[in-house]
Amino acid sequence: GENVEQHPSTLSVQEGDSAVIKCTYSDSASNYFPWYKQELGKRPQLIIDIRSNVGEKKDQRIAVTLNKTAKHFSLHITETQPEDSAVYFCAATGGSYIPTFGRGTSLIVHP
Amino acid sequence: DAGVIQSPRHEVTEMGQEVTLRCKPISGHDYLFWYRQTMMRGLELLIYFNNNVPIDDSGMPEDRFSAKMPNASFSTLKIQPSEPRDSAVYFCASSLTGNEKLFFGSGTQLSVL
């Protein structure tokens, strides 16, 4: 089955800096890569996703890049703000339709 | 639509008791997933349904866990008997089709004493 590795597990930045979270996956059949944000005590919610026919996607301050050859994808957050502090999960979904999640990255943005 | 609805939000029970968690997916969504979240293991998929049929229950930890989806608008996850190591947040999620974003419920915080 699919295996998703996510790094780092914790990321601490100053407000205004950029943050990058990286994930690798093992199943070459995976073709859908969503990112979820989970604030403390809340449910995970989708913030951005990308499909395998696209290399990069951007939505305001967040962007996701995908390298299918290397089987890795990354989340980029620019101009970080305190409200970006949360746990971020990457996921990969392939032919089985089962989303496999990374272990999560705790992002802390210091004012 | 009100989104995915889970109940109860919090459940505190004693070891050995039966626990039933409930989920109402978004209307029209064909897929329903049950996840368990802990600090140690992250988000673990327990079981998922497609059109009310269980497709993969390989993540269900033991026979103490069972899940049903009697119709398109209701699913239950049952633990009998419960144990302290079952303490976790249990999320239900639904998606329109396969390979689509998941909509999560608010979760059930389960504490087994």
Short mmCIF file of C-alpha atoms in Angstrom, two decimals:
data_model
loop_
_atom_site.label_atom_id
_atom_site.label_comp_id
_atom_site.label_asym_id
_atom_site.label_seq_id
_atom_site.Cartn_x
_atom_site.Cartn_y
_atom_site.Cartn_z
CA GLY A 1 0.00 0.00 0.00
CA GLU A 2 0.84 3.66 -0.06
CA ASN A 3 3.33 5.11 2.41
CA VAL A 4 3.60 8.87 2.99
CA GLU A 5 6.51 10.47 4.83
CA GLN A 6 6.18 14.07 6.02
CA HIS A 7 8.92 16.43 7.25
CA PRO A 8 9.57 18.26 9.44
CA SER A 9 7.40 17.18 12.35
CA THR A 10 7.71 20.64 13.90
CA LEU A 11 8.47 23.95 12.21
CA SER A 12 8.93 27.21 14.04
CA VAL A 13 9.14 30.50 12.09
CA GLN A 14 8.89 34.22 12.69
CA GLU A 15 5.87 36.10 11.40
CA GLY A 16 6.48 37.15 7.82
CA ASP A 17 8.89 34.31 7.05
CA SER A 18 8.14 31.51 4.60
CA ALA A 19 7.41 27.91 5.64
CA VAL A 20 7.95 24.78 3.59
CA ILE A 21 6.64 21.31 4.42
CA LYS A 22 7.69 18.31 2.36
CA CYS A 23 6.11 14.92 1.71
CA THR A 24 7.20 11.86 -0.19
CA TYR A 25 5.01 8.98 -1.30
CA SER A 26 5.71 5.45 -2.48
CA ASP A 27 2.87 4.44 -4.85
CA SER A 28 3.48 5.70 -8.38
CA ALA A 29 -0.26 5.23 -9.07
CA SER A 30 -1.16 8.01 -6.63
CA ASN A 31 -2.62 10.95 -8.51
CA TYR A 32 -4.33 13.21 -5.98
CA PHE A 33 -2.44 15.14 -3.28
CA PRO A 34 -4.43 17.24 -0.80
CA TRP A 35 -3.19 19.28 2.15
CA TYR A 36 -5.24 19.71 5.30
CA LYS A 37 -4.91 22.22 8.11
CA GLN A 38 -5.99 21.28 11.62
CA GLU A 39 -6.22 23.97 14.26
CA LEU A 40 -6.09 22.97 17.89
CA GLY A 41 -9.22 21.09 18.89
CA LYS A 42 -10.76 21.39 15.43
CA ARG A 43 -11.31 19.14 12.46
CA PRO A 44 -8.85 18.86 9.54
CA GLN A 45 -9.90 21.07 6.63
CA LEU A 46 -8.63 21.13 3.08
CA ILE A 47 -6.53 24.16 2.21
CA ILE A 48 -5.18 23.22 -1.21
CA ASP A 49 -4.85 20.17 -3.44
CA ILE A 50 -3.07 19.17 -6.62
CA ARG A 51 -3.51 16.42 -9.19
CA SER A 52 -0.77 14.60 -11.01
CA ASN A 53 -1.33 16.37 -14.30
CA VAL A 54 -0.27 19.67 -12.70
CA GLY A 55 3.17 20.61 -11.37
CA GLU A 56 2.25 23.62 -9.26
CA LYS A 57 -0.83 25.30 -7.88
CA LYS A 58 -1.13 28.55 -5.99
CA ASP A 59 -3.84 30.15 -3.86
CA GLN A 60 -2.88 33.51 -2.39
CA ARG A 61 -0.14 32.86 0.18
CA ILE A 62 -0.09 29.09 -0.17
CA ALA A 63 1.25 26.97 -3.00
CA VAL A 64 1.84 23.31 -3.62
CA THR A 65 4.41 21.78 -5.95
CA LEU A 66 4.53 18.21 -7.22
CA ASN A 67 7.40 16.22 -8.67
CA LYS A 68 5.98 12.91 -9.90
CA THR A 69 9.33 11.58 -11.02
CA ALA A 70 10.81 11.97 -7.56
CA LYS A 71 7.48 11.20 -5.85
CA HIS A 72 7.47 14.23 -3.64
CA PHE A 73 5.26 17.23 -3.10
CA SER A 74 5.59 20.31 -0.95
CA LEU A 75 3.47 22.98 0.70
CA HIS A 76 4.77 26.54 0.65
CA ILE A 77 3.35 29.28 2.84
CA THR A 78 4.66 32.80 2.29
CA GLU A 79 4.36 35.81 4.61
CA THR A 80 3.31 33.62 7.50
CA GLN A 81 0.91 34.99 10.09
CA PRO A 82 0.12 33.81 13.65
CA GLU A 83 -3.19 32.41 12.43
CA ASP A 84 -1.24 30.01 10.20
CA SER A 85 -0.17 28.19 13.37
CA ALA A 86 -1.70 24.71 13.16
CA VAL A 87 -0.91 21.11 12.26
CA TYR A 88 -0.66 20.49 8.52
CA PHE A 89 -1.22 17.07 6.97
CA CYS A 90 -0.33 15.94 3.50
CA ALA A 91 -2.06 12.98 1.86
CA ALA A 92 -1.74 10.87 -1.26
CA THR A 93 -4.56 9.00 -2.97
CA GLY A 94 -4.25 6.50 -5.77
CA GLY A 95 -6.29 3.83 -7.48
CA SER A 96 -7.50 2.39 -4.20
CA TYR A 97 -9.27 5.68 -3.37
CA ILE A 98 -7.85 5.41 0.15
CA PRO A 99 -6.20 8.67 1.26
CA THR A 100 -2.97 7.93 3.11
CA PHE A 101 -1.92 10.72 5.45
CA GLY A 102 1.48 11.90 6.56
CA ARG A 103 2.15 12.18 10.31
CA GLY A 104 1.61 15.92 10.31
CA THR A 105 3.73 19.05 10.79
CA SER A 106 3.13 21.37 13.70
CA LEU A 107 3.72 24.90 12.40
CA ILE A 108 4.30 27.62 14.99
CA VAL A 109 4.40 31.22 13.81
CA HIS A 110 5.86 33.59 16.37
CA PRO A 111 4.56 37.18 16.33
CA ASP B 1 -25.66 21.48 3.92
CA ALA B 2 -24.59 21.29 7.56
CA GLY B 3 -21.51 19.26 6.72
CA VAL B 4 -20.56 15.95 8.26
CA ILE B 5 -22.25 15.56 11.62
CA GLN B 6 -20.83 13.41 14.38
CA SER B 7 -22.16 12.59 17.80
CA PRO B 8 -21.40 12.66 20.61
CA ARG B 9 -18.65 15.34 20.71
CA HIS B 10 -17.27 13.89 23.92
CA GLU B 11 -17.67 10.46 25.44
CA VAL B 12 -16.28 9.35 28.79
CA THR B 13 -16.82 5.74 29.70
CA GLU B 14 -15.38 3.02 31.83
CA MET B 15 -13.33 0.12 30.61
CA GLY B 16 -15.50 -2.75 29.45
CA GLN B 17 -18.45 -0.60 28.43
CA GLU B 18 -19.87 -0.47 24.92
CA VAL B 19 -19.32 2.75 22.99
CA THR B 20 -21.21 3.79 19.86
CA LEU B 21 -20.11 6.70 17.72
CA ARG B 22 -22.43 8.13 15.07
CA CYS B 23 -21.93 9.91 11.78
CA LYS B 24 -24.13 11.57 9.20
CA PRO B 25 -22.24 12.23 5.95
CA ILE B 26 -22.92 15.03 3.53
CA SER B 27 -25.92 14.21 1.36
CA GLY B 28 -24.90 12.80 -2.00
CA HIS B 29 -21.42 11.77 -0.93
CA ASP B 30 -20.63 8.21 -1.97
CA TYR B 31 -17.63 7.59 0.30
CA LEU B 32 -17.48 7.51 4.08
CA PHE B 33 -14.33 7.08 6.13
CA TRP B 34 -13.69 6.47 9.84
CA TYR B 35 -10.33 7.72 11.18
CA ARG B 36 -8.75 7.56 14.61
CA GLN B 37 -6.31 10.29 15.65
CA THR B 38 -3.72 9.96 18.42
CA MET B 39 -0.46 11.74 19.12
CA MET B 40 1.47 8.51 18.74
CA ARG B 41 -0.03 7.22 15.50
CA GLY B 42 -1.45 10.29 13.77
CA LEU B 43 -4.52 9.83 11.56
CA GLU B 44 -5.25 6.14 11.07
CA LEU B 45 -7.87 4.90 8.64
CA LEU B 46 -10.08 2.34 10.35
CA ILE B 47 -12.61 1.51 7.64
CA TYR B 48 -14.26 3.06 4.60
CA PHE B 49 -17.55 2.57 2.78
CA ASN B 50 -18.55 3.11 -0.83
CA ASN B 51 -22.29 3.42 -1.43
CA ASN B 52 -22.94 2.00 2.05
CA VAL B 53 -20.80 -1.10 1.41
CA PRO B 54 -17.67 -1.65 3.56
CA ILE B 55 -14.72 -1.80 1.17
CA ASP B 56 -11.66 -2.00 3.39
CA ASP B 57 -11.68 -2.68 7.12
CA SER B 58 -8.05 -3.71 7.40
CA GLY B 59 -7.41 -0.76 9.69
CA MET B 60 -9.86 -1.90 12.33
CA PRO B 61 -7.56 -2.77 15.21
CA GLU B 62 -9.42 -5.72 16.69
CA ASP B 63 -12.67 -7.61 16.69
CA ARG B 64 -13.82 -5.27 19.43
CA PHE B 65 -14.34 -2.67 16.71
CA SER B 66 -17.21 -2.86 14.25
CA ALA B 67 -18.77 -0.39 11.83
CA LYS B 68 -22.03 -0.29 9.92
CA MET B 69 -23.68 1.90 7.33
CA PRO B 70 -27.33 0.85 7.10
CA ASN B 71 -28.19 3.66 4.69
CA ALA B 72 -26.61 6.54 2.81
CA SER B 73 -27.16 9.03 5.63
CA PHE B 74 -25.96 7.17 8.71
CA SER B 75 -22.98 5.20 9.96
CA THR B 76 -21.90 3.89 13.35
CA LEU B 77 -18.60 2.81 14.84
CA LYS B 78 -18.93 0.54 17.83
CA ILE B 79 -16.34 -0.55 20.36
CA GLN B 80 -17.29 -3.43 22.61
CA PRO B 81 -15.76 -3.85 25.12
CA SER B 82 -13.85 -0.58 25.31
CA GLU B 83 -10.32 -0.34 26.73
CA PRO B 84 -8.22 2.62 27.92
CA ARG B 85 -5.98 2.35 24.84
CA ASP B 86 -9.01 3.14 22.67
CA SER B 87 -8.93 6.70 24.01
CA ALA B 88 -8.51 8.98 20.99
CA VAL B 89 -10.35 11.38 18.73
CA TYR B 90 -12.47 9.54 16.18
CA PHE B 91 -13.26 11.38 12.95
CA CYS B 92 -15.80 10.54 10.32
CA ALA B 93 -15.25 12.00 6.84
CA SER B 94 -17.09 11.84 3.54
CA SER B 95 -16.24 12.60 -0.07
CA LEU B 96 -18.30 12.99 -3.21
CA THR B 97 -16.38 10.37 -5.14
CA GLY B 98 -13.05 8.57 -4.80
CA ASN B 99 -9.95 10.72 -5.19
CA GLU B 100 -11.68 13.84 -3.95
CA LYS B 101 -11.21 16.03 -0.91
CA LEU B 102 -12.50 14.79 2.41
CA PHE B 103 -14.96 16.70 4.53
CA PHE B 104 -14.38 15.86 8.19
CA GLY B 105 -16.87 15.88 11.01
CA SER B 106 -16.04 17.64 14.24
CA GLY B 107 -14.85 14.40 15.80
CA THR B 108 -15.67 12.45 18.96
CA GLN B 109 -13.21 12.75 21.83
CA LEU B 110 -13.35 9.34 23.51
CA SER B 111 -11.90 8.77 26.95
CA VAL B 112 -11.98 5.25 28.38
CA LEU B 113 -11.14 5.19 32.08
#
